[in-house]
Amino acid sequence: MQYIKILGAGPAGLSAAINLANEGYIVDVFEKNKDIGSRVQKNLQGLENWSDNQDIIKEFRKMKIKPNFDFEPFKNLKITNNDENWDFYCKRPAFYLVKRGTEEKSLDQGLKEQALDKGVNIHFEETAPIEDVDIVATVLIQETNSQLQED
Ligand SMILES: Cc1cc2nc3c(=O)[nH]c(=O)nc-3n(C[C@H](O)[C@H](O)[C@H](O)COP(=O)(O)OP(=O)(O)OC[C@H]3O[C@@H](n4cnc5c(N)ncnc54)[C@H](O)[C@@H]3O)c2cc1C
């Protein structure tokens, strides 16, 4: 059995965890907060879909990640700086609006559910030194940053 330790249970850490668990790894994820998505509580965010020909929801499926969260496609965009307006119409969704945070059907809770289903061990309110983990899936915090500069 191969073991993998991941620092940070955001979308990057959990996507990696789900994929590695699918491949038979035993995965431990360390999350400093008490739940997934605490940092982005009650936010709506857009899954960008205009910059690539491949649809992001199809990409999720290709990565064997189920879209088990609410996602709303947006094709029409109206952008204004109060002086000028720009209207965009895209044939396919320009982005998908998703909920972030700890509430049901958010991106974060959907990924958490899938990770737990795959047997990923999520250690809430725990961290680990970066030298002890295989994947750092978080913006580096101050201490880890200075640690890196010393190496
Ligand atoms: C106001 C705002 C609006 C945004 N809007 C959008 C948008 O519309 N579309 C979009 O695609 N992106 C948006 N983003 C960016 C989006 O939040 C990130 O792209 C996304 O969350 C990055 O995921 P991640 O897994 O890389 O990192 P994060 O979501 O930052 O996850 C990192 C996780 O690691 C944990 N962690 C951090 N340090 C440690 C540690 N030392 N030990 C243990 N755990 C730790 C954190 O608690 C967190 O759960 C926005 C960001 C902000 C701030």
mmCIF file of C-alpha atoms and ligand atoms in Angstrom:
data_model
loop_
_atom_site.group_PDB
_atom_site.id
_atom_site.type_symbol
_atom_site.label_atom_id
_atom_site.label_comp_id
_atom_site.label_asym_id
_atom_site.label_seq_id
_atom_site.Cartn_x
_atom_site.Cartn_y
_atom_site.Cartn_z
ATOM 1 C CA MET A 1 0.000 0.000 0.000
ATOM 2 C CA GLN A 2 1.214 3.478 -0.787
ATOM 3 C CA TYR A 3 0.460 6.387 1.485
ATOM 4 C CA ILE A 4 0.022 9.999 0.447
ATOM 5 C CA LYS A 5 -0.275 13.028 2.711
ATOM 6 C CA ILE A 6 -1.839 16.222 1.429
ATOM 7 C CA LEU A 7 -1.800 19.639 3.104
ATOM 8 C CA GLY A 8 -5.035 21.566 2.548
ATOM 9 C CA ALA A 9 -8.539 20.350 1.765
ATOM 10 C CA GLY A 10 -9.580 22.965 -0.772
ATOM 11 C CA PRO A 11 -10.681 21.995 -4.295
ATOM 12 C CA ALA A 12 -7.066 21.238 -5.318
ATOM 13 C CA GLY A 13 -6.274 19.039 -2.303
ATOM 14 C CA LEU A 14 -9.564 17.160 -2.451
ATOM 15 C CA SER A 15 -9.420 16.612 -6.229
ATOM 16 C CA ALA A 16 -5.932 15.152 -5.821
ATOM 17 C CA ALA A 17 -7.130 13.054 -2.870
ATOM 18 C CA ILE A 18 -10.106 11.635 -4.813
ATOM 19 C CA ASN A 19 -7.921 10.735 -7.793
ATOM 20 C CA LEU A 20 -5.217 9.129 -5.679
ATOM 21 C CA ALA A 21 -7.786 7.164 -3.665
ATOM 22 C CA ASN A 22 -9.241 5.961 -6.992
ATOM 23 C CA GLU A 23 -5.775 4.657 -7.841
ATOM 24 C CA GLY A 24 -5.612 2.693 -4.586
ATOM 25 C CA TYR A 25 -3.518 5.040 -2.440
ATOM 26 C CA ILE A 26 -4.242 5.547 1.232
ATOM 27 C CA VAL A 27 -4.709 9.286 1.504
ATOM 28 C CA ASP A 28 -4.516 11.567 4.536
ATOM 29 C CA VAL A 29 -5.508 15.198 4.120
ATOM 30 C CA PHE A 30 -4.710 17.810 6.774
ATOM 31 C CA GLU A 31 -7.116 20.737 6.985
ATOM 32 C CA LYS A 32 -6.505 23.490 9.509
ATOM 33 C CA ASN A 33 -10.166 24.530 9.645
ATOM 34 C CA LYS A 34 -13.008 22.565 11.208
ATOM 35 C CA ASP A 35 -14.810 21.983 7.907
ATOM 36 C CA ILE A 36 -14.211 22.211 4.191
ATOM 37 C CA GLY A 37 -14.930 25.608 2.713
ATOM 38 C CA SER A 38 -14.890 27.578 5.980
ATOM 39 C CA ARG A 39 -12.576 30.078 4.293
ATOM 40 C CA VAL A 40 -15.044 30.791 1.482
ATOM 41 C CA GLN A 41 -18.253 30.519 3.494
ATOM 42 C CA LYS A 42 -21.421 31.562 1.621
ATOM 43 C CA ASN A 43 -19.559 32.738 -1.466
ATOM 44 C CA LEU A 44 -20.779 32.275 -4.985
ATOM 45 C CA GLN A 45 -17.941 31.682 -7.410
ATOM 46 C CA GLY A 46 -17.680 31.063 -11.133
ATOM 47 C CA LEU A 47 -16.083 27.947 -12.581
ATOM 48 C CA GLU A 48 -14.434 29.548 -15.576
ATOM 49 C CA ASN A 49 -15.439 27.888 -18.832
ATOM 50 C CA TRP A 50 -14.599 30.401 -21.569
ATOM 51 C CA SER A 51 -10.861 29.998 -21.754
ATOM 52 C CA ASP A 52 -10.805 26.399 -22.951
ATOM 53 C CA ASN A 53 -12.686 24.454 -25.604
ATOM 54 C CA GLN A 54 -13.364 21.650 -23.186
ATOM 55 C CA ASP A 55 -16.373 22.057 -20.913
ATOM 56 C CA ILE A 56 -15.282 22.193 -17.272
ATOM 57 C CA ILE A 57 -18.080 19.876 -16.096
ATOM 58 C CA LYS A 58 -16.957 17.305 -18.686
ATOM 59 C CA GLU A 59 -13.400 17.832 -17.443
ATOM 60 C CA PHE A 60 -14.571 16.989 -13.924
ATOM 61 C CA ARG A 61 -16.142 13.769 -15.204
ATOM 62 C CA LYS A 62 -12.960 12.923 -17.116
ATOM 63 C CA MET A 63 -11.059 13.360 -13.864
ATOM 64 C CA LYS A 64 -13.583 10.944 -12.305
ATOM 65 C CA ILE A 65 -14.981 13.699 -10.121
ATOM 66 C CA LYS A 66 -18.771 13.677 -9.979
ATOM 67 C CA PRO A 67 -20.482 17.045 -10.251
ATOM 68 C CA ASN A 68 -22.507 16.302 -7.102
ATOM 69 C CA PHE A 69 -22.798 20.013 -6.307
ATOM 70 C CA ASP A 70 -25.133 22.691 -7.670
ATOM 71 C CA PHE A 71 -23.803 24.378 -10.799
ATOM 72 C CA GLU A 72 -25.695 26.919 -12.859
ATOM 73 C CA PRO A 73 -24.554 27.706 -16.426
ATOM 74 C CA PHE A 74 -24.293 31.375 -17.477
ATOM 75 C CA LYS A 75 -24.083 32.270 -21.156
ATOM 76 C CA ASN A 76 -24.946 35.959 -21.140
ATOM 77 C CA LEU A 77 -22.650 38.433 -19.466
ATOM 78 C CA LYS A 78 -23.290 42.112 -18.938
ATOM 79 C CA ILE A 79 -20.259 43.997 -17.672
ATOM 80 C CA THR A 80 -20.325 47.634 -16.684
ATOM 81 C CA ASN A 81 -18.015 50.209 -15.163
ATOM 82 C CA ASN A 82 -21.031 52.553 -14.849
ATOM 83 C CA ASP A 83 -19.856 54.612 -17.848
ATOM 84 C CA GLU A 84 -19.843 51.874 -20.444
ATOM 85 C CA ASN A 85 -21.582 48.528 -20.807
ATOM 86 C CA TRP A 86 -20.340 45.395 -22.511
ATOM 87 C CA ASP A 87 -22.687 42.571 -23.438
ATOM 88 C CA PHE A 88 -21.347 39.150 -24.213
ATOM 89 C CA TYR A 89 -23.266 36.165 -25.476
ATOM 90 C CA CYS A 90 -21.496 32.815 -25.528
ATOM 91 C CA LYS A 91 -22.893 29.767 -27.322
ATOM 92 C CA ARG A 92 -21.806 27.568 -24.488
ATOM 93 C CA PRO A 93 -21.618 28.465 -20.797
ATOM 94 C CA ALA A 94 -19.027 31.167 -20.117
ATOM 95 C CA PHE A 95 -18.920 29.998 -16.524
ATOM 96 C CA TYR A 96 -20.851 27.888 -14.056
ATOM 97 C CA LEU A 97 -21.934 29.539 -10.848
ATOM 98 C CA VAL A 98 -21.223 27.336 -7.816
ATOM 99 C CA LYS A 99 -21.788 27.756 -4.092
ATOM 100 C CA ARG A 100 -18.715 27.677 -1.891
ATOM 101 C CA GLY A 101 -18.601 26.954 1.800
ATOM 102 C CA THR A 102 -20.038 24.546 4.312
ATOM 103 C CA GLU A 103 -23.628 24.487 3.102
ATOM 104 C CA GLU A 104 -25.196 21.544 1.312
ATOM 105 C CA LYS A 105 -24.577 21.164 -2.442
ATOM 106 C CA SER A 106 -21.614 23.537 -2.400
ATOM 107 C CA LEU A 107 -18.519 22.610 -4.414
ATOM 108 C CA ASP A 108 -16.623 22.118 -1.157
ATOM 109 C CA GLN A 109 -19.174 19.794 0.440
ATOM 110 C CA GLY A 110 -19.564 17.817 -2.810
ATOM 111 C CA LEU A 111 -15.819 17.192 -2.988
ATOM 112 C CA LYS A 112 -15.693 16.349 0.716
ATOM 113 C CA GLU A 113 -18.497 13.792 0.300
ATOM 114 C CA GLN A 114 -16.709 12.118 -2.624
ATOM 115 C CA ALA A 115 -13.378 12.062 -0.822
ATOM 116 C CA LEU A 116 -14.922 10.481 2.284
ATOM 117 C CA ASP A 117 -16.781 7.934 0.098
ATOM 118 C CA LYS A 118 -13.431 6.911 -1.381
ATOM 119 C CA GLY A 119 -11.988 6.364 2.092
ATOM 120 C CA VAL A 120 -9.847 9.519 2.231
ATOM 121 C CA ASN A 121 -8.956 10.416 5.835
ATOM 122 C CA ILE A 122 -9.553 14.105 6.391
ATOM 123 C CA HIS A 123 -7.942 15.396 9.574
ATOM 124 C CA PHE A 124 -9.830 18.550 10.493
ATOM 125 C CA GLU A 125 -8.220 21.240 12.629
ATOM 126 C CA GLU A 126 -4.854 19.622 11.989
ATOM 127 C CA THR A 127 -1.825 20.639 10.052
ATOM 128 C CA ALA A 128 1.499 19.043 9.195
ATOM 129 C CA PRO A 129 4.979 20.366 8.444
ATOM 130 C CA ILE A 130 5.494 20.697 4.689
ATOM 131 C CA GLU A 131 8.494 18.369 4.788
ATOM 132 C CA ASP A 132 6.169 15.608 6.052
ATOM 133 C CA VAL A 133 3.604 15.875 3.248
ATOM 134 C CA ASP A 134 3.706 14.755 -0.371
ATOM 135 C CA ILE A 135 1.432 17.453 -1.789
ATOM 136 C CA VAL A 136 1.068 21.047 -0.625
ATOM 137 C CA ALA A 137 -2.370 22.113 -1.871
ATOM 138 C CA THR A 138 -2.665 25.531 -0.355
ATOM 139 C CA VAL A 139 -1.341 29.001 -0.788
ATOM 140 C CA LEU A 140 1.764 28.851 1.326
ATOM 141 C CA ILE A 141 1.326 30.429 4.700
ATOM 142 C CA GLN A 142 3.931 32.802 6.125
ATOM 143 C CA GLU A 143 5.851 30.164 8.104
ATOM 144 C CA THR A 144 5.933 27.631 5.263
ATOM 145 C CA ASN A 145 7.036 30.390 2.909
ATOM 146 C CA SER A 146 10.050 31.290 5.017
ATOM 147 C CA GLN A 147 10.753 27.578 5.497
ATOM 148 C CA LEU A 148 10.924 27.199 1.709
ATOM 149 C CA GLN A 149 13.277 30.157 1.337
ATOM 150 C CA GLU A 150 15.674 28.570 3.829
ATOM 151 C CA ASP A 151 15.780 25.264 1.862
HETATM 152 C C1 LIG B 1 -13.083 36.797 -2.915
HETATM 153 C C2 LIG B 1 -12.644 35.620 -3.789
HETATM 154 C C3 LIG B 1 -13.379 35.314 -4.932
HETATM 155 C C4 LIG B 1 -12.979 34.265 -5.762
HETATM 156 N N1 LIG B 1 -13.727 33.968 -6.851
HETATM 157 C C5 LIG B 1 -13.351 32.947 -7.653
HETATM 158 C C6 LIG B 1 -14.139 32.587 -8.773
HETATM 159 O O1 LIG B 1 -15.168 33.195 -9.060
HETATM 160 N N2 LIG B 1 -13.739 31.534 -9.531
HETATM 161 C C7 LIG B 1 -12.601 30.830 -9.237
HETATM 162 O O2 LIG B 1 -12.302 29.872 -9.959
HETATM 163 N N3 LIG B 1 -11.853 31.154 -8.183
HETATM 164 C C8 LIG B 1 -12.191 32.180 -7.389
HETATM 165 N N4 LIG B 1 -11.446 32.497 -6.294
HETATM 166 C C9 LIG B 1 -10.266 31.711 -6.029
HETATM 167 C C10 LIG B 1 -10.711 30.392 -5.399
HETATM 168 O O3 LIG B 1 -11.123 30.619 -4.064
HETATM 169 C C11 LIG B 1 -9.548 29.500 -5.485
HETATM 170 O O4 LIG B 1 -9.181 29.371 -6.850
HETATM 171 C C12 LIG B 1 -9.775 28.104 -4.979
HETATM 172 O O5 LIG B 1 -10.449 28.041 -3.743
HETATM 173 C C13 LIG B 1 -8.383 27.528 -4.876
HETATM 174 O O6 LIG B 1 -8.489 26.222 -4.405
HETATM 175 P P1 LIG B 1 -7.263 25.561 -3.704
HETATM 176 O O7 LIG B 1 -7.668 24.180 -3.303
HETATM 177 O O8 LIG B 1 -6.052 25.701 -4.555
HETATM 178 O O9 LIG B 1 -6.946 26.461 -2.408
HETATM 179 P P2 LIG B 1 -7.904 26.871 -1.204
HETATM 180 O O10 LIG B 1 -9.330 26.923 -1.584
HETATM 181 O O11 LIG B 1 -7.248 28.095 -0.628
HETATM 182 O O12 LIG B 1 -7.738 25.647 -0.189
HETATM 183 C C14 LIG B 1 -6.630 25.517 0.635
HETATM 184 C C15 LIG B 1 -7.090 24.787 1.908
HETATM 185 O O13 LIG B 1 -5.950 24.563 2.697
HETATM 186 C C16 LIG B 1 -6.228 24.885 4.045
HETATM 187 N N5 LIG B 1 -4.945 25.253 4.657
HETATM 188 C C17 LIG B 1 -4.218 26.386 4.429
HETATM 189 N N6 LIG B 1 -3.068 26.346 5.119
HETATM 190 C C18 LIG B 1 -3.062 25.164 5.797
HETATM 191 C C19 LIG B 1 -2.143 24.551 6.694
HETATM 192 N N7 LIG B 1 -0.989 25.122 7.014
HETATM 193 N N8 LIG B 1 -2.475 23.332 7.215
HETATM 194 C C20 LIG B 1 -3.646 22.716 6.884
HETATM 195 N N9 LIG B 1 -4.561 23.269 6.053
HETATM 196 C C21 LIG B 1 -4.255 24.469 5.514
HETATM 197 C C22 LIG B 1 -7.224 26.035 3.966
HETATM 198 O O14 LIG B 1 -8.005 26.116 5.141
HETATM 199 C C23 LIG B 1 -8.062 25.607 2.745
HETATM 200 O O15 LIG B 1 -9.160 24.792 3.118
HETATM 201 C C24 LIG B 1 -11.820 33.525 -5.441
HETATM 202 C C25 LIG B 1 -11.100 33.825 -4.274
HETATM 203 C C26 LIG B 1 -11.503 34.856 -3.465
HETATM 204 C C27 LIG B 1 -10.695 35.166 -2.214
#
